[in-house]
């Protein structure tokens, strides 16, 4: 009967032992909680690469190919984002992603997350674009179908415009304080196995022209709404992709915002994705 009471009295009486025990608990507990959380969610600080692009471009097929090392089975249009953990190694002798991605490949290994997103316009605003904001993102792969580019050029370029503008604003916003890490963009020109496919160099120039048109269009809309050109404030300027007031748009203008844009062709179907894999290795 006396035991608990004595214990309570002992604890409540100021003494150096009690103080030390208390201090240890106060100092150690946050560390233990941190260790516990970072162990149970191993993904929190892995660098990540995000796949974006219109439906049917081949994002899920690419993810499946990189995950399994062989061709994707039938894929359906994605409803939800999904991510997988992959490893890149520094072994330059490895000529294909299959060798480089093996766990026992020589050289140093770095893990990263590959995040697949749905391309459907209704789903991408809520799920895809939010991924861009994360500090763990090291690169964006914008996957497009080169065989239907002619019909889809405006849609493909509009989504790309929004992605690039979001990244541009992110760098712009950080100028005053800590500059965020650079996020580079790979435009992955997929399905080059099809004979109707537009070659990567042509895709690049078509996209630049179309992005320029979209920029012009948005600016014109602003002017026609009655705003004089000298009244265009810095806020509207910030909504212009690339160099403000420049005649033509080119991907090089994004360097100003610490963003490199590469356009590289490949084919998931033929397993021809090594150049994209090399691009990823360079970002992780
Ligand atoms: N010919 C050819 N077909 C491909 C290639 N890559 C993917 N496909 C096909 O394109 C279709 C769409 O591929 P998905 O990977 O589901 O496309 P997605 O980008 O994930 O589309 P959403 O999830 O709707 O955004 C599938 O039927 C694939 O088999 C390729 O390199 N060549
Ligand atoms: Mg998909």
mmCIF file of C-alpha atoms and ligand atoms in Angstrom:
data_model
loop_
_atom_site.group_PDB
_atom_site.id
_atom_site.type_symbol
_atom_site.label_atom_id
_atom_site.label_comp_id
_atom_site.label_asym_id
_atom_site.label_seq_id
_atom_site.Cartn_x
_atom_site.Cartn_y
_atom_site.Cartn_z
ATOM 1 C CA UNK A 1 0.000 0.000 0.000
ATOM 2 C CA UNK A 2 2.892 2.263 0.882
ATOM 3 C CA UNK A 3 4.925 1.509 -2.225
ATOM 4 C CA UNK A 4 3.260 3.680 -4.898
ATOM 5 C CA UNK A 5 2.913 6.576 -2.523
ATOM 6 C CA UNK A 6 6.596 6.495 -1.589
ATOM 7 C CA UNK A 7 7.532 6.263 -5.242
ATOM 8 C CA UNK A 8 5.382 9.247 -6.085
ATOM 9 C CA UNK A 9 6.890 11.233 -3.257
ATOM 10 C CA UNK A 10 10.382 10.278 -4.409
ATOM 11 C CA UNK A 11 9.648 11.361 -7.970
ATOM 12 C CA UNK A 12 8.130 14.640 -6.919
ATOM 13 C CA UNK A 13 10.948 15.544 -4.518
ATOM 14 C CA UNK A 14 13.592 17.568 -6.381
ATOM 15 C CA UNK A 15 16.808 15.549 -6.563
ATOM 16 C CA UNK A 16 19.650 15.280 -9.018
ATOM 17 C CA UNK A 17 18.863 11.654 -10.001
ATOM 18 C CA UNK A 18 15.331 12.510 -10.926
ATOM 19 C CA UNK A 19 16.559 15.559 -12.815
ATOM 20 C CA UNK A 20 19.039 13.497 -14.836
ATOM 21 C CA UNK A 21 16.495 10.786 -15.644
ATOM 22 C CA UNK A 22 14.004 13.480 -16.682
ATOM 23 C CA UNK A 23 16.541 15.232 -18.867
ATOM 24 C CA UNK A 24 17.485 11.982 -20.599
ATOM 25 C CA UNK A 25 13.858 11.219 -21.383
ATOM 26 C CA UNK A 26 13.227 14.730 -22.694
ATOM 27 C CA UNK A 27 16.322 14.655 -24.915
ATOM 28 C CA UNK A 28 16.113 11.075 -26.136
ATOM 29 C CA UNK A 29 12.428 10.798 -26.864
ATOM 30 C CA UNK A 30 12.378 13.080 -29.947
ATOM 31 C CA UNK A 31 15.428 11.269 -31.339
ATOM 32 C CA UNK A 32 13.807 7.877 -30.852
ATOM 33 C CA UNK A 33 10.556 9.064 -32.401
ATOM 34 C CA UNK A 34 12.494 10.476 -35.367
ATOM 35 C CA UNK A 35 14.378 7.213 -35.849
ATOM 36 C CA UNK A 36 11.173 5.240 -35.618
ATOM 37 C CA UNK A 37 9.381 7.373 -38.202
ATOM 38 C CA UNK A 38 12.264 7.522 -40.656
ATOM 39 C CA UNK A 39 12.607 3.732 -40.417
ATOM 40 C CA UNK A 40 8.966 2.951 -40.932
ATOM 41 C CA UNK A 41 8.713 5.269 -43.961
ATOM 42 C CA UNK A 42 11.922 4.610 -45.878
ATOM 43 C CA UNK A 43 10.769 6.625 -48.898
ATOM 44 C CA UNK A 44 10.662 10.026 -47.273
ATOM 45 C CA UNK A 45 14.006 11.242 -48.510
ATOM 46 C CA UNK A 46 14.691 9.270 -51.622
ATOM 47 C CA UNK A 47 15.266 11.459 -54.658
ATOM 48 C CA UNK A 48 12.434 11.032 -57.091
ATOM 49 C CA UNK A 49 11.735 11.232 -60.813
ATOM 50 C CA UNK A 50 8.153 11.992 -61.871
ATOM 51 C CA UNK A 51 6.526 10.719 -65.066
ATOM 52 C CA UNK A 52 4.064 13.166 -66.624
ATOM 53 C CA UNK A 53 2.269 13.341 -69.964
ATOM 54 C CA UNK A 54 -1.037 12.819 -71.749
ATOM 55 C CA UNK A 55 -2.947 9.506 -71.492
ATOM 56 C CA UNK A 56 -1.547 6.803 -73.736
ATOM 57 C CA UNK A 57 1.964 8.238 -73.960
ATOM 58 C CA UNK A 58 3.506 5.206 -72.308
ATOM 59 C CA UNK A 59 4.262 6.276 -68.726
ATOM 60 C CA UNK A 60 2.977 3.134 -67.049
ATOM 61 C CA UNK A 61 4.572 0.963 -69.739
ATOM 62 C CA UNK A 62 7.923 2.657 -69.095
ATOM 63 C CA UNK A 63 7.629 2.165 -65.341
ATOM 64 C CA UNK A 64 6.789 -1.507 -65.799
ATOM 65 C CA UNK A 65 9.687 -1.992 -68.200
ATOM 66 C CA UNK A 66 12.175 -0.418 -65.798
ATOM 67 C CA UNK A 67 10.763 -2.378 -62.879
ATOM 68 C CA UNK A 68 10.734 -5.821 -64.440
ATOM 69 C CA UNK A 69 13.432 -5.473 -67.043
ATOM 70 C CA UNK A 70 11.156 -6.772 -69.747
ATOM 71 C CA UNK A 71 8.318 -5.471 -71.809
ATOM 72 C CA UNK A 72 5.190 -4.216 -70.173
ATOM 73 C CA UNK A 73 2.113 -6.349 -70.310
ATOM 74 C CA UNK A 74 -1.136 -4.690 -71.233
ATOM 75 C CA UNK A 75 -1.565 -1.419 -69.373
ATOM 76 C CA UNK A 76 -4.798 0.381 -68.652
ATOM 77 C CA UNK A 77 -5.270 4.084 -68.306
ATOM 78 C CA UNK A 78 -4.024 5.025 -64.847
ATOM 79 C CA UNK A 79 -6.357 6.281 -62.166
ATOM 80 C CA UNK A 80 -3.884 6.813 -59.366
ATOM 81 C CA UNK A 81 -0.232 7.702 -58.996
ATOM 82 C CA UNK A 82 2.049 4.798 -58.148
ATOM 83 C CA UNK A 83 5.726 4.671 -57.326
ATOM 84 C CA UNK A 84 8.491 2.099 -57.380
ATOM 85 C CA UNK A 85 11.990 2.076 -55.953
ATOM 86 C CA UNK A 86 14.862 1.622 -58.428
ATOM 87 C CA UNK A 87 18.638 1.693 -58.233
ATOM 88 C CA UNK A 88 21.147 3.353 -60.529
ATOM 89 C CA UNK A 89 24.830 2.487 -60.396
ATOM 90 C CA UNK A 90 27.898 4.350 -61.545
ATOM 91 C CA UNK A 91 29.253 1.524 -63.623
ATOM 92 C CA UNK A 92 29.953 3.012 -67.016
ATOM 93 C CA UNK A 93 30.639 -0.404 -68.439
ATOM 94 C CA UNK A 94 26.972 -1.257 -68.211
ATOM 95 C CA UNK A 95 25.548 -0.521 -71.595
ATOM 96 C CA UNK A 96 21.865 -1.034 -70.912
ATOM 97 C CA UNK A 97 19.568 -0.163 -68.081
ATOM 98 C CA UNK A 98 19.080 -3.890 -67.476
ATOM 99 C CA UNK A 99 22.727 -4.255 -66.448
ATOM 100 C CA UNK A 100 22.950 -0.902 -64.707
ATOM 101 C CA UNK A 101 19.776 -1.462 -62.699
ATOM 102 C CA UNK A 102 20.893 -4.800 -61.284
ATOM 103 C CA UNK A 103 21.536 -4.820 -57.567
ATOM 104 C CA UNK A 104 24.840 -6.613 -57.993
ATOM 105 C CA UNK A 105 26.171 -4.245 -60.636
ATOM 106 C CA UNK A 106 29.604 -2.851 -59.721
ATOM 107 C CA UNK A 107 30.090 0.777 -58.752
ATOM 108 C CA UNK A 108 28.194 2.866 -56.284
ATOM 109 C CA UNK A 109 24.461 2.442 -56.009
ATOM 110 C CA UNK A 110 21.897 5.122 -55.554
ATOM 111 C CA UNK A 111 18.262 4.466 -54.911
ATOM 112 C CA UNK A 112 15.475 6.610 -56.236
ATOM 113 C CA UNK A 113 11.720 6.627 -56.606
ATOM 114 C CA UNK A 114 10.031 6.577 -59.973
ATOM 115 C CA UNK A 115 6.552 8.073 -59.715
ATOM 116 C CA UNK A 116 3.907 7.332 -62.335
ATOM 117 C CA UNK A 117 0.956 9.710 -62.621
ATOM 118 C CA UNK A 118 -2.358 9.549 -64.470
ATOM 119 C CA UNK A 119 -2.438 11.601 -67.675
ATOM 120 C CA UNK A 120 -6.160 12.240 -67.716
ATOM 121 C CA UNK A 121 -6.833 15.995 -67.421
ATOM 122 C CA UNK A 122 -9.275 15.538 -64.544
ATOM 123 C CA UNK A 123 -6.860 13.421 -62.557
ATOM 124 C CA UNK A 124 -3.574 15.131 -63.287
ATOM 125 C CA UNK A 125 -4.370 18.460 -61.650
ATOM 126 C CA UNK A 126 -4.976 16.885 -58.297
ATOM 127 C CA UNK A 127 -2.467 14.074 -58.378
ATOM 128 C CA UNK A 128 0.232 14.793 -60.950
ATOM 129 C CA UNK A 129 0.995 18.472 -60.527
ATOM 130 C CA UNK A 130 1.213 18.222 -56.736
ATOM 131 C CA UNK A 131 4.226 15.928 -57.064
ATOM 132 C CA UNK A 132 6.242 18.675 -58.743
ATOM 133 C CA UNK A 133 6.238 20.794 -55.615
ATOM 134 C CA UNK A 134 8.194 18.273 -53.540
ATOM 135 C CA UNK A 135 11.824 19.024 -52.728
ATOM 136 C CA UNK A 136 12.753 15.398 -53.365
ATOM 137 C CA UNK A 137 11.961 15.671 -57.076
ATOM 138 C CA UNK A 138 15.164 15.682 -59.119
ATOM 139 C CA UNK A 139 13.681 15.409 -62.567
ATOM 140 C CA UNK A 140 10.527 15.287 -64.640
ATOM 141 C CA UNK A 141 10.094 12.906 -67.555
ATOM 142 C CA UNK A 142 7.427 14.176 -69.908
ATOM 143 C CA UNK A 143 6.412 11.145 -71.972
ATOM 144 C CA UNK A 144 4.704 11.697 -75.308
ATOM 145 C CA UNK A 145 3.442 9.500 -78.136
ATOM 146 C CA UNK A 146 5.373 10.484 -81.264
ATOM 147 C CA UNK A 147 2.960 8.618 -83.527
ATOM 148 C CA UNK A 148 -0.014 10.829 -82.682
ATOM 149 C CA UNK A 149 1.830 14.093 -82.148
ATOM 150 C CA UNK A 150 0.338 15.768 -85.219
ATOM 151 C CA UNK A 151 -3.209 15.459 -83.897
ATOM 152 C CA UNK A 152 -2.296 16.041 -80.264
ATOM 153 C CA UNK A 153 0.286 18.807 -80.598
ATOM 154 C CA UNK A 154 -1.810 21.486 -78.895
ATOM 155 C CA UNK A 155 -2.780 19.260 -75.970
ATOM 156 C CA UNK A 156 0.740 17.911 -75.563
ATOM 157 C CA UNK A 157 2.218 21.423 -75.618
ATOM 158 C CA UNK A 158 -0.413 22.905 -73.294
ATOM 159 C CA UNK A 159 0.264 20.359 -70.555
ATOM 160 C CA UNK A 160 4.015 20.804 -71.063
ATOM 161 C CA UNK A 161 3.590 24.586 -70.878
ATOM 162 C CA UNK A 162 1.845 24.262 -67.514
ATOM 163 C CA UNK A 163 4.500 21.911 -66.200
ATOM 164 C CA UNK A 164 7.377 24.161 -67.303
ATOM 165 C CA UNK A 165 5.650 27.282 -65.992
ATOM 166 C CA UNK A 166 5.073 25.646 -62.607
ATOM 167 C CA UNK A 167 8.772 24.780 -62.413
ATOM 168 C CA UNK A 168 9.792 28.238 -63.616
ATOM 169 C CA UNK A 169 7.692 29.915 -60.927
ATOM 170 C CA UNK A 170 9.169 27.626 -58.333
ATOM 171 C CA UNK A 171 12.705 28.791 -59.201
ATOM 172 C CA UNK A 172 11.566 32.381 -59.547
ATOM 173 C CA UNK A 173 9.928 32.331 -56.156
ATOM 174 C CA UNK A 174 13.049 30.997 -54.506
ATOM 175 C CA UNK A 175 15.285 33.797 -55.758
ATOM 176 C CA UNK A 176 14.940 35.886 -52.630
ATOM 177 C CA UNK A 177 15.480 33.107 -50.138
ATOM 178 C CA UNK A 178 17.093 29.725 -50.559
ATOM 179 C CA UNK A 179 17.115 28.655 -54.203
ATOM 180 C CA UNK A 180 15.364 25.313 -54.544
ATOM 181 C CA UNK A 181 17.157 22.419 -56.165
ATOM 182 C CA UNK A 182 17.138 22.488 -59.944
ATOM 183 C CA UNK A 183 14.575 20.237 -61.596
ATOM 184 C CA UNK A 184 15.466 19.244 -65.122
ATOM 185 C CA UNK A 185 12.992 18.032 -67.688
ATOM 186 C CA UNK A 186 13.339 15.175 -70.148
ATOM 187 C CA UNK A 187 10.862 15.136 -73.003
ATOM 188 C CA UNK A 188 10.761 11.403 -73.773
ATOM 189 C CA UNK A 189 9.645 10.969 -77.379
ATOM 190 C CA UNK A 190 8.141 7.485 -77.201
ATOM 191 C CA UNK A 191 6.862 4.934 -79.733
ATOM 192 C CA UNK A 192 9.563 5.598 -82.307
ATOM 193 C CA UNK A 193 9.109 1.957 -83.365
ATOM 194 C CA UNK A 194 5.955 3.005 -85.228
ATOM 195 C CA UNK A 195 6.463 4.173 -88.799
ATOM 196 C CA UNK A 196 4.076 7.096 -88.293
ATOM 197 C CA UNK A 197 6.251 8.455 -85.473
ATOM 198 C CA UNK A 198 7.722 11.949 -85.712
ATOM 199 C CA UNK A 199 11.520 11.930 -85.146
ATOM 200 C CA UNK A 200 12.785 13.503 -81.922
ATOM 201 C CA UNK A 201 14.467 16.529 -83.565
ATOM 202 C CA UNK A 202 11.240 17.408 -85.331
ATOM 203 C CA UNK A 203 9.250 16.894 -82.132
ATOM 204 C CA UNK A 204 11.559 19.364 -80.428
ATOM 205 C CA UNK A 205 11.078 22.121 -82.998
ATOM 206 C CA UNK A 206 7.306 21.538 -83.231
ATOM 207 C CA UNK A 207 6.999 21.752 -79.466
ATOM 208 C CA UNK A 208 9.078 24.932 -79.276
ATOM 209 C CA UNK A 209 6.932 26.544 -81.960
ATOM 210 C CA UNK A 210 3.701 25.457 -80.287
ATOM 211 C CA UNK A 211 4.845 26.568 -76.830
ATOM 212 C CA UNK A 212 5.687 29.940 -78.379
ATOM 213 C CA UNK A 213 2.205 30.131 -79.883
ATOM 214 C CA UNK A 214 0.592 29.325 -76.552
ATOM 215 C CA UNK A 215 2.681 32.003 -74.886
ATOM 216 C CA UNK A 216 1.731 34.525 -77.553
ATOM 217 C CA UNK A 217 -1.908 33.561 -77.230
ATOM 218 C CA UNK A 218 -1.984 33.982 -73.472
ATOM 219 C CA UNK A 219 -0.217 37.324 -73.731
ATOM 220 C CA UNK A 220 -2.572 38.522 -76.430
ATOM 221 C CA UNK A 221 -5.550 37.532 -74.326
ATOM 222 C CA UNK A 222 -4.135 39.766 -71.636
ATOM 223 C CA UNK A 223 -3.607 42.711 -73.992
ATOM 224 C CA UNK A 224 -7.048 42.351 -75.522
ATOM 225 C CA UNK A 225 -8.591 42.471 -72.095
ATOM 226 C CA UNK A 226 -7.531 46.142 -72.151
ATOM 227 C CA UNK A 227 -4.237 46.060 -70.302
ATOM 228 C CA UNK A 228 -1.596 48.369 -71.809
ATOM 229 C CA UNK A 229 1.767 46.746 -72.418
ATOM 230 C CA UNK A 230 3.562 49.004 -69.921
ATOM 231 C CA UNK A 231 0.905 48.137 -67.344
ATOM 232 C CA UNK A 232 1.773 44.490 -67.476
ATOM 233 C CA UNK A 233 3.041 44.014 -63.978
ATOM 234 C CA UNK A 234 5.647 41.593 -62.758
ATOM 235 C CA UNK A 235 2.923 39.180 -61.799
ATOM 236 C CA UNK A 236 1.771 38.776 -65.399
ATOM 237 C CA UNK A 237 5.378 38.649 -66.527
ATOM 238 C CA UNK A 238 5.819 35.736 -64.189
ATOM 239 C CA UNK A 239 3.075 33.917 -66.040
ATOM 240 C CA UNK A 240 5.063 34.028 -69.275
ATOM 241 C CA UNK A 241 7.156 31.016 -70.031
ATOM 242 C CA UNK A 242 10.850 31.636 -70.725
ATOM 243 C CA UNK A 243 12.300 34.981 -71.703
ATOM 244 C CA UNK A 244 9.728 37.761 -71.334
ATOM 245 C CA UNK A 245 9.002 39.639 -74.558
ATOM 246 C CA UNK A 246 11.140 37.384 -76.730
ATOM 247 C CA UNK A 247 9.765 36.649 -80.173
ATOM 248 C CA UNK A 248 10.368 32.916 -80.354
ATOM 249 C CA UNK A 249 10.339 30.357 -77.619
ATOM 250 C CA UNK A 250 13.175 27.882 -77.260
ATOM 251 C CA UNK A 251 13.924 25.372 -74.526
ATOM 252 C CA UNK A 252 17.256 27.140 -73.980
ATOM 253 C CA UNK A 253 15.366 30.059 -72.456
ATOM 254 C CA UNK A 254 14.586 27.818 -69.499
ATOM 255 C CA UNK A 255 18.289 27.803 -68.519
ATOM 256 C CA UNK A 256 17.670 31.255 -67.095
ATOM 257 C CA UNK A 257 15.578 29.484 -64.482
ATOM 258 C CA UNK A 258 18.138 26.729 -63.857
ATOM 259 C CA UNK A 259 16.137 24.241 -65.901
ATOM 260 C CA UNK A 260 17.636 22.098 -68.616
ATOM 261 C CA UNK A 261 15.183 20.598 -71.084
ATOM 262 C CA UNK A 262 16.320 17.609 -73.163
ATOM 263 C CA UNK A 263 14.324 15.982 -75.945
ATOM 264 C CA UNK A 264 15.338 12.345 -76.495
ATOM 265 C CA UNK A 265 13.655 9.634 -78.556
ATOM 266 C CA UNK A 266 13.073 5.991 -77.628
ATOM 267 C CA UNK A 267 10.625 3.138 -77.618
ATOM 268 C CA UNK A 268 9.298 1.290 -74.606
ATOM 269 C CA UNK A 269 7.979 -1.459 -76.848
ATOM 270 C CA UNK A 270 11.435 -2.230 -78.247
ATOM 271 C CA UNK A 271 13.116 -1.744 -74.867
ATOM 272 C CA UNK A 272 14.999 1.188 -76.370
ATOM 273 C CA UNK A 273 15.125 3.393 -73.278
ATOM 274 C CA UNK A 274 18.839 3.414 -72.440
ATOM 275 C CA UNK A 275 19.286 7.095 -73.213
ATOM 276 C CA UNK A 276 16.425 7.942 -70.880
ATOM 277 C CA UNK A 277 18.009 5.730 -68.225
ATOM 278 C CA UNK A 278 21.334 7.573 -68.660
ATOM 279 C CA UNK A 279 19.490 10.847 -68.250
ATOM 280 C CA UNK A 280 17.981 9.576 -64.978
ATOM 281 C CA UNK A 281 21.397 8.410 -63.733
ATOM 282 C CA UNK A 282 22.728 11.898 -64.289
ATOM 283 C CA UNK A 283 20.033 13.430 -62.099
ATOM 284 C CA UNK A 284 20.135 11.055 -59.123
HETATM 285 N N1 LIG B 1 3.995 0.959 -80.397
HETATM 286 C C1 LIG B 1 4.262 1.303 -79.150
HETATM 287 N N2 LIG B 1 3.294 1.269 -78.215
HETATM 288 C C2 LIG B 1 3.597 1.627 -76.950
HETATM 289 C C3 LIG B 1 4.910 2.029 -76.583
HETATM 290 N N3 LIG B 1 4.896 2.326 -75.278
HETATM 291 C C4 LIG B 1 3.642 2.150 -74.829
HETATM 292 N N4 LIG B 1 2.843 1.711 -75.830
HETATM 293 C C5 LIG B 1 1.407 1.408 -75.741
HETATM 294 O O1 LIG B 1 0.689 2.593 -75.486
HETATM 295 C C6 LIG B 1 -0.457 2.323 -74.687
HETATM 296 C C7 LIG B 1 -0.577 3.278 -73.519
HETATM 297 O O2 LIG B 1 0.510 3.073 -72.639
HETATM 298 P P1 LIG B 1 0.413 3.436 -71.083
HETATM 299 O O3 LIG B 1 1.758 3.133 -70.509
HETATM 300 O O4 LIG B 1 -0.759 2.791 -70.438
HETATM 301 O O5 LIG B 1 0.159 5.000 -71.137
HETATM 302 P P2 LIG B 1 0.122 6.032 -69.929
HETATM 303 O O6 LIG B 1 1.014 7.168 -70.310
HETATM 304 O O7 LIG B 1 0.418 5.350 -68.648
HETATM 305 O O8 LIG B 1 -1.396 6.540 -69.978
HETATM 306 P P3 LIG B 1 -2.300 7.067 -68.751
HETATM 307 O O9 LIG B 1 -2.088 6.149 -67.614
HETATM 308 O O10 LIG B 1 -3.698 7.015 -69.281
HETATM 309 O O11 LIG B 1 -1.879 8.474 -68.475
HETATM 310 C C8 LIG B 1 -0.363 0.851 -74.270
HETATM 311 O O12 LIG B 1 -1.254 0.117 -75.050
HETATM 312 C C9 LIG B 1 1.072 0.486 -74.576
HETATM 313 O O13 LIG B 1 1.195 -0.864 -74.947
HETATM 314 C C10 LIG B 1 5.928 2.026 -77.606
HETATM 315 O O14 LIG B 1 7.094 2.354 -77.386
HETATM 316 N N5 LIG B 1 5.538 1.668 -78.854
HETATM 317 MG MG1 LIG B 2 -0.619 5.088 -66.946
#
